[in-house]
Coordinates of C-alpha atoms and ligand atoms in Angstrom, one line a residue:
Chain A
X18 CA 28.3 -3.5 17.0
X19 CA 26.8 -0.4 15.3
X20 CA 29.0 2.5 14.4
X21 CA 27.5 5.7 13.1
X22 CA 29.9 8.4 11.9
X23 CA 29.3 11.9 10.8
X24 CA 25.6 11.7 10.2
X25 CA 24.5 15.0 8.9
X26 CA 21.1 16.0 7.7
X27 CA 19.4 19.3 6.9
X28 CA 16.0 20.2 5.7
X29 CA 15.9 23.3 3.5
X30 CA 19.1 24.7 4.9
X31 CA 18.1 24.0 8.5
X32 CA 20.6 21.5 10.0
X33 CA 18.8 18.8 12.0
X34 CA 21.6 16.3 12.5
X35 CA 25.0 17.8 12.8
X36 CA 27.7 15.2 12.4
X37 CA 26.4 12.6 14.8
X38 CA 28.9 10.0 16.0
X39 CA 27.5 7.1 17.9
X40 CA 28.7 3.6 18.7
X41 CA 26.3 1.1 20.1
X42 CA 27.4 -2.2 21.6
X43 CA 25.4 -5.3 21.3
X44 CA 22.9 -5.5 24.1
X45 CA 22.9 -1.8 24.7
X46 CA 19.6 -0.1 25.5
X47 CA 20.2 3.5 24.4
X48 CA 17.6 6.1 25.2
X49 CA 17.5 9.3 23.2
X50 CA 15.9 12.3 25.0
X51 CA 15.7 15.9 24.0
X52 CA 13.1 18.6 23.4
X53 CA 10.8 18.7 20.4
X54 CA 12.5 19.4 17.2
X55 CA 15.9 18.3 18.5
X56 CA 16.2 15.8 15.7
X57 CA 15.5 12.5 17.6
X58 CA 13.1 11.1 15.0
X59 CA 15.3 12.2 12.2
X60 CA 18.2 10.3 13.8
X61 CA 16.2 7.1 14.0
X62 CA 14.8 7.5 10.6
X63 CA 18.2 8.1 9.1
X64 CA 19.5 4.9 10.5
X65 CA 17.0 2.8 8.6
X66 CA 17.0 5.2 5.6
X67 CA 13.4 6.2 5.8
X68 CA 14.9 9.7 5.8
X69 CA 18.4 9.3 4.3
X70 CA 21.0 11.6 5.8
X71 CA 23.0 13.9 3.5
X72 CA 26.3 12.5 4.6
X73 CA 27.8 9.9 7.0
X74 CA 28.4 6.3 7.4
X75 CA 26.5 3.5 9.2
X76 CA 28.2 0.2 10.0
X77 CA 26.5 -2.8 11.4
X78 CA 28.8 -5.8 11.9
X79 CA 30.1 -6.5 8.4
X80 CA 27.8 -4.2 6.6
X81 CA 29.2 -0.7 6.0
X82 CA 27.1 1.9 4.2
X83 CA 28.2 5.3 3.1
X84 CA 24.9 7.1 3.0
X85 CA 25.7 9.5 0.1
X86 CA 26.9 6.6 -2.1
X87 CA 24.5 3.9 -1.0
X88 CA 23.2 1.4 -3.4
X89 CA 19.7 0.0 -3.5
X90 CA 20.8 -3.4 -2.1
X91 CA 22.7 -1.7 0.8
X92 CA 19.5 0.3 1.6
X93 CA 17.6 -3.0 1.8
X94 CA 20.4 -4.7 3.8
X95 CA 20.5 -1.8 6.4
X96 CA 16.7 -2.0 6.7
X97 CA 16.7 -5.8 7.1
X98 CA 19.3 -5.3 10.0
X99 CA 17.0 -2.9 11.8
X100 CA 13.4 -2.9 12.8
X101 CA 11.3 0.0 13.8
X102 CA 8.4 0.6 16.1
X103 CA 6.5 3.8 15.2
X104 CA 4.6 6.3 17.3
X105 CA 1.4 5.7 15.3
X106 CA 1.9 1.9 15.3
X107 CA 1.7 1.8 11.4
X108 CA 0.2 -1.8 11.3
X109 CA -0.9 -3.1 8.0
X110 CA -4.7 -2.4 8.1
X111 CA -5.7 -5.1 5.6
X112 CA -3.9 -7.8 7.6
X113 CA -4.6 -9.5 10.9
X114 CA -2.2 -9.3 13.8
X115 CA -0.8 -12.7 12.8
X116 CA -0.4 -11.6 9.2
X117 CA 1.2 -8.4 10.2
X118 CA 4.0 -10.3 12.0
X119 CA 4.2 -12.9 9.2
X120 CA 4.6 -10.3 6.5
X121 CA 8.3 -9.5 6.8
X122 CA 9.2 -13.2 7.4
X123 CA 7.4 -14.4 4.3
X124 CA 8.1 -11.5 2.0
X125 CA 11.6 -10.3 3.1
X126 CA 13.1 -13.4 4.6
X127 CA 11.3 -15.7 2.1
X128 CA 10.3 -18.1 4.9
X129 CA 7.8 -20.8 4.2
X130 CA 4.3 -19.7 5.4
X131 CA 3.9 -22.5 8.0
X132 CA 7.2 -21.6 9.7
X133 CA 6.4 -17.9 9.6
X134 CA 3.0 -18.6 11.1
X135 CA 4.5 -20.4 13.9
X136 CA 7.1 -17.7 14.7
X137 CA 4.4 -15.0 14.4
X138 CA 2.1 -16.9 16.8
X139 CA 4.9 -17.3 19.3
X140 CA 5.9 -13.7 19.1
X141 CA 2.4 -12.6 19.6
X142 CA 2.0 -14.9 22.6
X143 CA 5.1 -13.3 24.0
X144 CA 3.5 -9.8 23.9
X145 CA 0.3 -11.3 25.5
X146 CA -1.8 -11.4 22.4
X147 CA -2.5 -15.0 21.8
X148 CA -6.2 -14.4 21.8
X149 CA -6.0 -11.6 19.3
X150 CA -4.1 -13.2 16.4
X151 CA -7.0 -13.0 13.9
X152 CA -8.0 -9.5 14.8
X153 CA -7.4 -6.6 12.4
X154 CA -5.7 -3.4 13.6
X155 CA -8.9 -1.5 13.8
X156 CA -10.4 -4.2 16.1
X157 CA -7.5 -3.7 18.6
X158 CA -6.9 -1.0 21.2
X159 CA -3.9 1.3 20.7
X160 CA -1.9 -0.6 23.3
X161 CA -2.6 -3.9 21.6
X162 CA -1.7 -2.5 18.2
X163 CA 1.6 -1.3 19.5
X164 CA 2.3 -4.7 21.0
X165 CA 1.6 -6.3 17.6
X166 CA 4.0 -3.8 16.1
X167 CA 6.7 -4.8 18.7
X168 CA 6.1 -8.5 17.8
X169 CA 6.4 -7.7 14.2
X170 CA 9.7 -5.9 14.8
X171 CA 11.1 -8.7 17.0
X172 CA 10.1 -11.4 14.6
X173 CA 12.6 -10.1 12.2
X174 CA 15.5 -10.6 14.7
X175 CA 17.0 -7.3 13.9
X176 CA 20.5 -6.3 15.1
X177 CA 19.1 -3.0 16.2
X178 CA 15.5 -2.1 17.3
X179 CA 14.4 1.4 16.8
X180 CA 11.6 2.8 18.9
X181 CA 10.3 6.3 18.1
X182 CA 8.1 7.5 21.1
X183 CA 6.3 4.2 21.1
X184 CA 3.8 5.2 23.8
X185 CA 3.2 8.9 23.2
X186 CA 0.0 8.2 21.1
X187 CA -1.4 6.1 23.9
X188 CA -3.6 6.9 27.0
X189 CA -1.5 6.5 30.2
X190 CA -3.3 3.2 31.1
X191 CA -2.5 1.7 27.7
X192 CA 1.1 3.0 27.7
X193 CA 1.9 0.9 30.8
X194 CA 1.3 -2.4 29.0
X195 CA 3.5 -1.3 26.0
X196 CA 6.2 -0.1 28.4
X197 CA 6.2 -3.5 30.1
X198 CA 6.6 -5.2 26.8
X199 CA 9.5 -2.9 25.8
X200 CA 11.1 -3.5 29.2
X201 CA 10.8 -7.3 28.6
X202 CA 12.4 -6.8 25.2
X203 CA 15.3 -4.9 26.8
X204 CA 15.8 -7.5 29.5
X205 CA 16.1 -10.2 26.9
X206 CA 19.3 -8.6 25.6
X207 CA 18.0 -6.9 22.4
X208 CA 20.1 -3.9 21.2
X209 CA 17.8 -0.9 21.2
X210 CA 17.7 2.7 20.3
X211 CA 14.6 4.3 22.0
X212 CA 13.3 7.8 21.8
X213 CA 11.0 8.4 24.7
X214 CA 9.5 11.2 26.8
X215 CA 8.9 8.8 29.7
X216 CA 11.8 9.7 31.8
X217 CA 11.0 7.3 34.6
X218 CA 10.9 4.5 32.1
X219 CA 14.1 5.6 30.5
X220 CA 15.8 5.7 33.9
X221 CA 14.7 2.1 34.6
X222 CA 15.4 0.4 31.3
X223 CA 18.1 2.2 29.5
X224 CA 21.8 1.3 29.9
X225 CA 22.8 4.5 28.4
X226 CA 21.0 7.9 27.8
X227 CA 21.8 10.4 25.1
X228 CA 20.6 14.0 25.3
X229 CA 20.2 15.4 21.8
X230 CA 20.0 19.1 21.2
X231 CA 20.0 21.0 17.9
X232 CA 21.3 17.9 16.1
X233 CA 24.2 17.3 18.4
X234 CA 24.6 14.7 21.2
X235 CA 25.4 16.9 24.1
X236 CA 25.2 14.3 26.9
X237 CA 26.0 10.6 26.8
X238 CA 26.2 8.5 29.9
X239 CA 24.4 6.1 32.2
X240 CA 21.0 7.1 33.4
X241 CA 22.5 7.9 36.7
X242 CA 25.1 10.2 35.2
X243 CA 22.7 12.0 32.9
X244 CA 19.7 12.4 35.3
X245 CA 21.6 13.0 38.5
X246 CA 24.7 14.8 37.2
X247 CA 24.0 16.3 33.9
X248 CA 27.1 18.1 32.5
X249 CA 25.6 20.6 30.1
X250 CA 23.3 23.4 31.0
X251 CA 20.9 22.5 28.2
X252 CA 20.3 19.1 29.7
X253 CA 19.8 20.5 33.2
X254 CA 17.3 23.0 31.9
X255 CA 15.5 20.3 29.9
X256 CA 15.2 18.0 32.9
X257 CA 14.2 20.8 35.2
X258 CA 11.4 21.8 32.8
X259 CA 10.4 18.2 32.4
X260 CA 10.0 17.5 36.2
X261 CA 8.5 20.9 36.9
X262 CA 5.6 19.9 34.6
X263 CA 4.7 16.7 36.4
X264 CA 4.4 15.2 39.8
X265 CA 7.5 13.5 41.0
X266 CA 6.2 9.9 41.3
X267 CA 9.6 8.4 42.0
X268 CA 12.5 9.0 44.4
X269 CA 16.2 8.7 43.7
Chain B
X15 CA -56.2 -3.7 -32.7
X16 CA -53.4 -5.0 -34.8
X17 CA -50.6 -6.9 -33.2
X18 CA -48.2 -4.0 -32.9
X19 CA -46.1 -5.3 -30.1
X20 CA -45.5 -9.1 -29.6
X21 CA -44.7 -9.7 -25.9
X22 CA -44.0 -13.3 -26.4
X23 CA -41.4 -12.5 -29.1
X24 CA -39.4 -10.5 -26.6
X25 CA -38.8 -13.6 -24.6
X26 CA -38.3 -16.0 -27.5
X27 CA -35.6 -13.6 -28.9
X28 CA -33.6 -13.6 -25.6
X29 CA -32.0 -17.0 -26.2
X30 CA -31.0 -16.1 -29.6
X31 CA -29.3 -13.0 -28.3
X32 CA -27.7 -14.9 -25.5
X33 CA -25.7 -16.9 -28.0
X34 CA -23.6 -13.7 -28.4
X35 CA -23.3 -13.1 -24.6
X36 CA -19.8 -14.7 -24.6
X37 CA -18.6 -12.1 -27.1
X38 CA -19.9 -9.3 -24.9
X39 CA -18.4 -10.9 -21.8
X40 CA -15.1 -11.5 -23.5
X41 CA -14.9 -7.9 -24.7
X42 CA -15.8 -6.6 -21.2
X43 CA -13.4 -8.9 -19.2
X44 CA -10.3 -8.4 -21.4
X45 CA -10.8 -4.6 -21.8
X46 CA -11.3 -4.3 -18.1
X47 CA -8.2 -6.3 -17.2
X48 CA -6.0 -4.6 -19.8
X49 CA -7.5 -1.2 -18.9
X50 CA -6.8 -1.7 -15.1
X51 CA -3.2 -2.8 -15.7
X52 CA -2.5 0.1 -18.0
X53 CA -4.4 2.4 -15.7
X54 CA -2.2 1.3 -12.9
X55 CA 0.9 1.9 -15.0
X56 CA -0.3 5.4 -15.9
X57 CA -1.1 6.1 -12.2
X58 CA 2.4 5.1 -11.2
X59 CA 3.9 7.2 -13.9
X60 CA 2.0 10.2 -12.8
X61 CA 2.6 9.7 -9.1
X62 CA 6.4 9.1 -9.6
X63 CA 6.4 11.9 -12.2
X64 CA 8.6 10.0 -14.6
X65 CA 9.8 12.5 -17.1
X66 CA 8.6 12.4 -20.7
X67 CA 6.1 9.5 -19.8
X68 CA 4.2 11.8 -17.5
X69 CA 3.7 14.4 -20.2
X70 CA 2.7 11.7 -22.7
X71 CA 0.2 10.2 -20.2
X72 CA -1.3 13.5 -19.4
X73 CA -1.9 14.1 -23.2
X74 CA -3.3 10.6 -23.6
X75 CA -5.7 10.9 -20.7
X76 CA -6.9 14.3 -21.8
X77 CA -7.4 13.2 -25.4
X78 CA -9.3 10.0 -24.3
X79 CA -11.5 11.8 -22.0
X80 CA -12.1 14.5 -24.5
X81 CA -13.4 12.3 -27.3
X82 CA -16.4 10.1 -27.6
X83 CA -15.8 6.4 -27.3
X84 CA -17.5 5.9 -30.6
X85 CA -15.0 8.1 -32.4
X86 CA -12.2 6.2 -30.7
X87 CA -13.6 2.9 -32.0
X88 CA -13.7 4.4 -35.5
X89 CA -10.1 5.7 -35.2
X90 CA -9.0 2.2 -34.0
X91 CA -10.7 0.5 -36.9
X92 CA -9.4 2.8 -39.5
X93 CA -6.1 3.7 -38.0
X94 CA -4.5 0.4 -37.1
X95 CA -4.6 -0.9 -40.6
X96 CA -2.9 2.2 -41.8
X97 CA -0.2 1.8 -39.2
X98 CA 0.3 -1.7 -40.4
X99 CA 0.6 -0.7 -44.0
X100 CA 3.2 1.9 -43.1
X101 CA 5.1 -0.8 -41.1
X102 CA 5.0 -3.1 -44.1
X103 CA 6.2 -0.4 -46.3
X104 CA 9.2 0.7 -44.2
X105 CA 10.2 -2.8 -43.0
X106 CA 9.5 -4.6 -46.2
X107 CA 7.2 -7.0 -44.5
X108 CA 4.0 -8.5 -45.7
X109 CA 1.6 -8.6 -42.8
X110 CA -1.9 -8.9 -43.9
X111 CA -4.4 -6.4 -42.5
X112 CA -7.2 -9.0 -42.9
X113 CA -5.5 -11.4 -40.6
X114 CA -6.2 -9.0 -37.7
X115 CA -9.5 -10.2 -36.1
X116 CA -11.9 -7.3 -36.0
X117 CA -12.4 -7.9 -32.2
X118 CA -8.8 -6.6 -31.7
X119 CA -9.8 -3.0 -32.8
X120 CA -12.6 -3.0 -30.2
X121 CA -10.4 -4.4 -27.4
X122 CA -7.7 -1.8 -28.2
X123 CA -10.1 1.1 -28.1
X124 CA -12.0 0.0 -25.0
X125 CA -8.9 -0.9 -23.1
X126 CA -7.3 2.4 -23.8
X127 CA -10.5 4.2 -22.8
X128 CA -10.8 2.3 -19.6
X129 CA -7.2 2.9 -18.8
X130 CA -7.6 6.7 -19.1
X131 CA -10.6 6.7 -16.8
X132 CA -9.4 4.2 -14.3
X133 CA -5.9 5.7 -14.0
X134 CA -7.4 8.7 -12.0
X135 CA -9.4 6.4 -9.7
X136 CA -6.4 4.1 -9.2
X137 CA -4.2 7.1 -8.5
X138 CA -6.6 8.5 -5.9
X139 CA -6.9 5.1 -4.3
X140 CA -3.1 4.6 -4.2
X141 CA -2.6 8.0 -2.7
X142 CA -5.2 7.3 0.0
X143 CA -3.0 4.6 1.5
X144 CA -1.4 6.2 4.5
X145 CA 2.4 6.8 4.5
X146 CA 2.8 5.1 7.8
X147 CA 2.0 1.6 6.5
X148 CA 4.3 2.2 3.5
X149 CA 7.1 3.2 5.9
X150 CA 6.5 0.2 8.1
X151 CA 6.8 -2.0 5.0
X152 CA 9.9 -0.3 3.8
X153 CA 11.5 -0.5 7.3
X154 CA 11.1 -4.3 7.2
X155 CA 13.3 -4.3 4.1
X156 CA 10.7 -4.6 1.3
X157 CA 11.5 -3.4 -2.2
X158 CA 9.2 -0.8 -3.9
X159 CA 7.6 -3.7 -5.9
X160 CA 6.9 -5.7 -2.8
X161 CA 5.4 -2.7 -0.9
X162 CA 3.2 -2.0 -3.9
X163 CA 2.0 -5.6 -4.3
X164 CA 1.7 -6.6 -0.7
X165 CA 0.5 -3.4 1.0
X166 CA -0.5 -0.6 -1.3
X167 CA -2.6 -2.5 -3.8
X168 CA -4.6 -4.6 -1.4
X169 CA -5.6 -1.5 0.5
X170 CA -6.1 0.7 -2.6
X171 CA -8.3 -2.1 -4.0
X172 CA -10.7 -1.8 -1.2
X173 CA -11.0 1.9 -1.7
X174 CA -11.4 1.7 -5.4
X175 CA -13.7 -1.2 -5.6
X176 CA -17.1 0.6 -5.7
X177 CA -15.9 3.0 -8.4
X178 CA -14.2 0.3 -10.4
X179 CA -17.5 -1.6 -10.2
X180 CA -19.3 1.2 -11.8
X181 CA -16.6 1.4 -14.4
X182 CA -17.1 -2.3 -15.2
X183 CA -20.8 -1.7 -15.7
X184 CA -20.1 1.3 -18.0
X185 CA -17.6 -0.8 -20.0
X186 CA -20.0 -3.7 -20.3
X187 CA -22.6 -1.4 -21.7
X188 CA -20.0 0.3 -23.9
X189 CA -19.3 -3.0 -25.7
X190 CA -22.6 -2.5 -27.5
X191 CA -20.7 -0.1 -29.8
X192 CA -18.5 -2.9 -31.1
X193 CA -20.6 -3.3 -34.2
X194 CA -18.9 -0.2 -35.7
X195 CA -15.8 -2.4 -36.0
X196 CA -17.9 -5.2 -37.6
X197 CA -17.9 -7.3 -34.4
X198 CA -21.1 -9.2 -33.8
X199 CA -22.0 -9.2 -30.2
X200 CA -25.4 -9.0 -28.6
X201 CA -26.4 -5.5 -29.9
X202 CA -25.2 -6.2 -33.4
X203 CA -27.1 -9.5 -33.3
X204 CA -30.3 -7.8 -32.2
X205 CA -30.1 -5.5 -35.3
X206 CA -29.5 -8.6 -37.5
X207 CA -32.5 -10.4 -36.0
X208 CA -34.6 -7.3 -36.3
X209 CA -33.6 -6.9 -39.9
X210 CA -34.9 -10.3 -40.7
X211 CA -38.3 -10.2 -38.9
X212 CA -38.7 -6.4 -38.9
X213 CA -39.6 -6.6 -35.2
X214 CA -37.2 -3.9 -34.2
X215 CA -38.8 -2.9 -30.9
X216 CA -39.2 -6.4 -29.6
X217 CA -35.6 -7.2 -30.5
X218 CA -34.3 -4.1 -28.6
X219 CA -36.5 -4.9 -25.6
X220 CA -34.9 -8.3 -25.3
X221 CA -31.5 -6.7 -25.6
X222 CA -32.3 -4.1 -22.9
X223 CA -33.5 -6.9 -20.6
X224 CA -30.3 -8.8 -21.0
X225 CA -28.1 -5.7 -20.3
X226 CA -30.3 -4.8 -17.4
X227 CA -29.9 -8.3 -16.0
X228 CA -26.1 -8.2 -16.5
X229 CA -25.9 -4.9 -14.7
X230 CA -27.8 -6.2 -11.7
X231 CA -25.6 -9.2 -11.7
X232 CA -22.4 -7.2 -11.7
X233 CA -23.8 -5.0 -8.9
X234 CA -24.5 -8.0 -6.8
X235 CA -21.0 -9.4 -7.4
X236 CA -19.5 -6.1 -6.4
X237 CA -21.6 -5.9 -3.3
X238 CA -20.6 -9.4 -2.3
X239 CA -17.0 -8.7 -2.8
X240 CA -17.3 -5.6 -0.7
X241 CA -18.8 -7.6 2.0
X242 CA -16.1 -10.3 1.9
X243 CA -13.5 -7.5 2.1
X244 CA -15.1 -6.0 5.1
X245 CA -12.7 -6.3 8.0
X246 CA -15.2 -7.5 10.6
X247 CA -16.5 -10.2 8.2
X248 CA -13.0 -11.4 7.3
X249 CA -11.9 -11.4 11.0
X250 CA -15.0 -13.5 11.9
X251 CA -14.2 -16.0 9.1
X252 CA -10.7 -16.3 10.2
X253 CA -11.6 -16.9 13.8
X254 CA -13.8 -19.8 12.6
X255 CA -10.8 -21.3 10.9
X256 CA -11.5 -20.4 7.2
X257 CA -8.5 -19.2 5.4
X258 CA -9.4 -16.5 3.0
X259 CA -7.1 -14.0 1.2
X260 CA -4.1 -15.5 3.0
Ligands
ATP1 N1 10.4 15.8 6.2 C1 10.8 17.0 6.8 N2 10.8 18.1 6.1 C2 11.2 19.3 6.6 N3 11.5 19.4 7.9 C3 11.5 18.3 8.6 C4 11.2 17.1 8.1 N4 11.3 16.2 9.2 C5 11.7 16.9 10.3 N5 11.9 18.2 9.9 C6 12.3 19.2 10.9 O1 13.5 18.7 11.5 C7 13.6 19.1 12.9 C8 13.7 17.8 13.7 O2 12.6 17.0 13.6 P1 12.4 15.6 14.4 O3 11.1 15.1 14.0 O4 13.6 14.8 14.2 O5 12.4 16.2 15.9 P2 12.1 15.3 17.2 O6 13.3 15.5 18.1 O7 11.7 13.9 16.8 O8 10.9 16.1 17.8 P3 9.6 15.5 18.5 O9 10.0 15.3 20.0 O10 8.6 16.7 18.4 O11 9.1 14.3 17.8 C9 12.2 19.8 13.1 O12 12.5 21.2 13.1 C10 11.4 19.4 12.0 O13 10.5 20.5 11.7
MG2 MG1 9.9 12.8 16.9

């Protein structure tokens, strides 16, 4: 179980996270939606301390970290318990797909190379890249790169997977293959926190949807509740704007 | 026409000069390694803006770039013995200045010089590594040292390699000044040989040929390294089953 309490963060006096409380149960697939600048990325990045919050606590099972008093080892522990998939993939350019996935296993988990190689090969086969293990990032399409990034994250067996708009840097054709991979990851029971602008996808895979606005969670419920019966006006407005801008390619 | 220039002698002198090639290579290799390590340290100090150290390193780099290497060699040769004498005086020790091999003064001056110049190259290369990869490594739970060694340095090395190759060539040629600290390497030996047979020009021609050859050799090695580091080349090798840079 993951418990986030009172997460607060401001940039130059501008409050981006305003006392976020969030409890995530094991196996939850939590989608975070909200307009640009709402603080979605900041929320994810404060959970793995890439962007440490000013105040708040994060607990994952036995590990409990008070952000403002965190030690170096707590920072590392929290990062080891989570894994992140970035919008821009962020693969290691000097390493092959296989080496990208092996890196955390060997360096952070201190796993023998042979064992790490086996796990990495298996994870890459699961995202459909068995024939690309010795390719370097620049030799892969964006969709393939993002699937390597997902394999890299999954290989670490994190307690929480963080996805920050994993498909928004991709062409629609390539986004599909990545969304399929994420869906598979969700179905397998991984605990996930996912920022996405793909509402149809969110609707299908999320077990829970949060609507973040000005650093506050203003809506929290099942996809059905949030999409069909939003409580707040901000959510209604956001969804209306969203659907006005695109063809409705689904029906409720 | 008198025999003013003896072409044959140019070639017979080469082997005699090559006896001192190991000294030249030793000076080059050690100064380069020490210079790179210290240069990396300086680069990190400046990037992380570590107080006091960052001011000291700025002054050091400015001084080293602002003075001729020949003067730095003179200063090392004359200054280190002085420091040792002061140390002996205040700590009541009896270290002997003559027990310091003269090659030490050269290594010190060349390493510091190389560090000052390479620190800027290294800093630029380190900063060229995109933040995304660093964040990805951090998010896996790597420490700063691990991120530096596993992600930043390998990438920065590829960026800096051509410039560092030129620095290596410059350094190799710079070792020819070692004679001012009474170290006999190839240049000093060419002067000794010329002093004996008074064939100065032939001696210097031999010397020049050797340096030229060495430079071409280093250029080749750097070009070869660049090729091996090329992504497409590495990928091809790995697909064939060779394990390189694993
Ligand atoms: N490092 C930073 N320095 C200063 N301001 C920042 C920084 N990171 C984010 N912000 C600001 O914080 C606010 C929230 O940013 P954040 O990236 O979390 O939004 P987001 O919800 O992810 O938006 P988007 O949908 O555009 O990705 C924005 O106003 C942004 O300008
Ligand atoms: Mg964002």
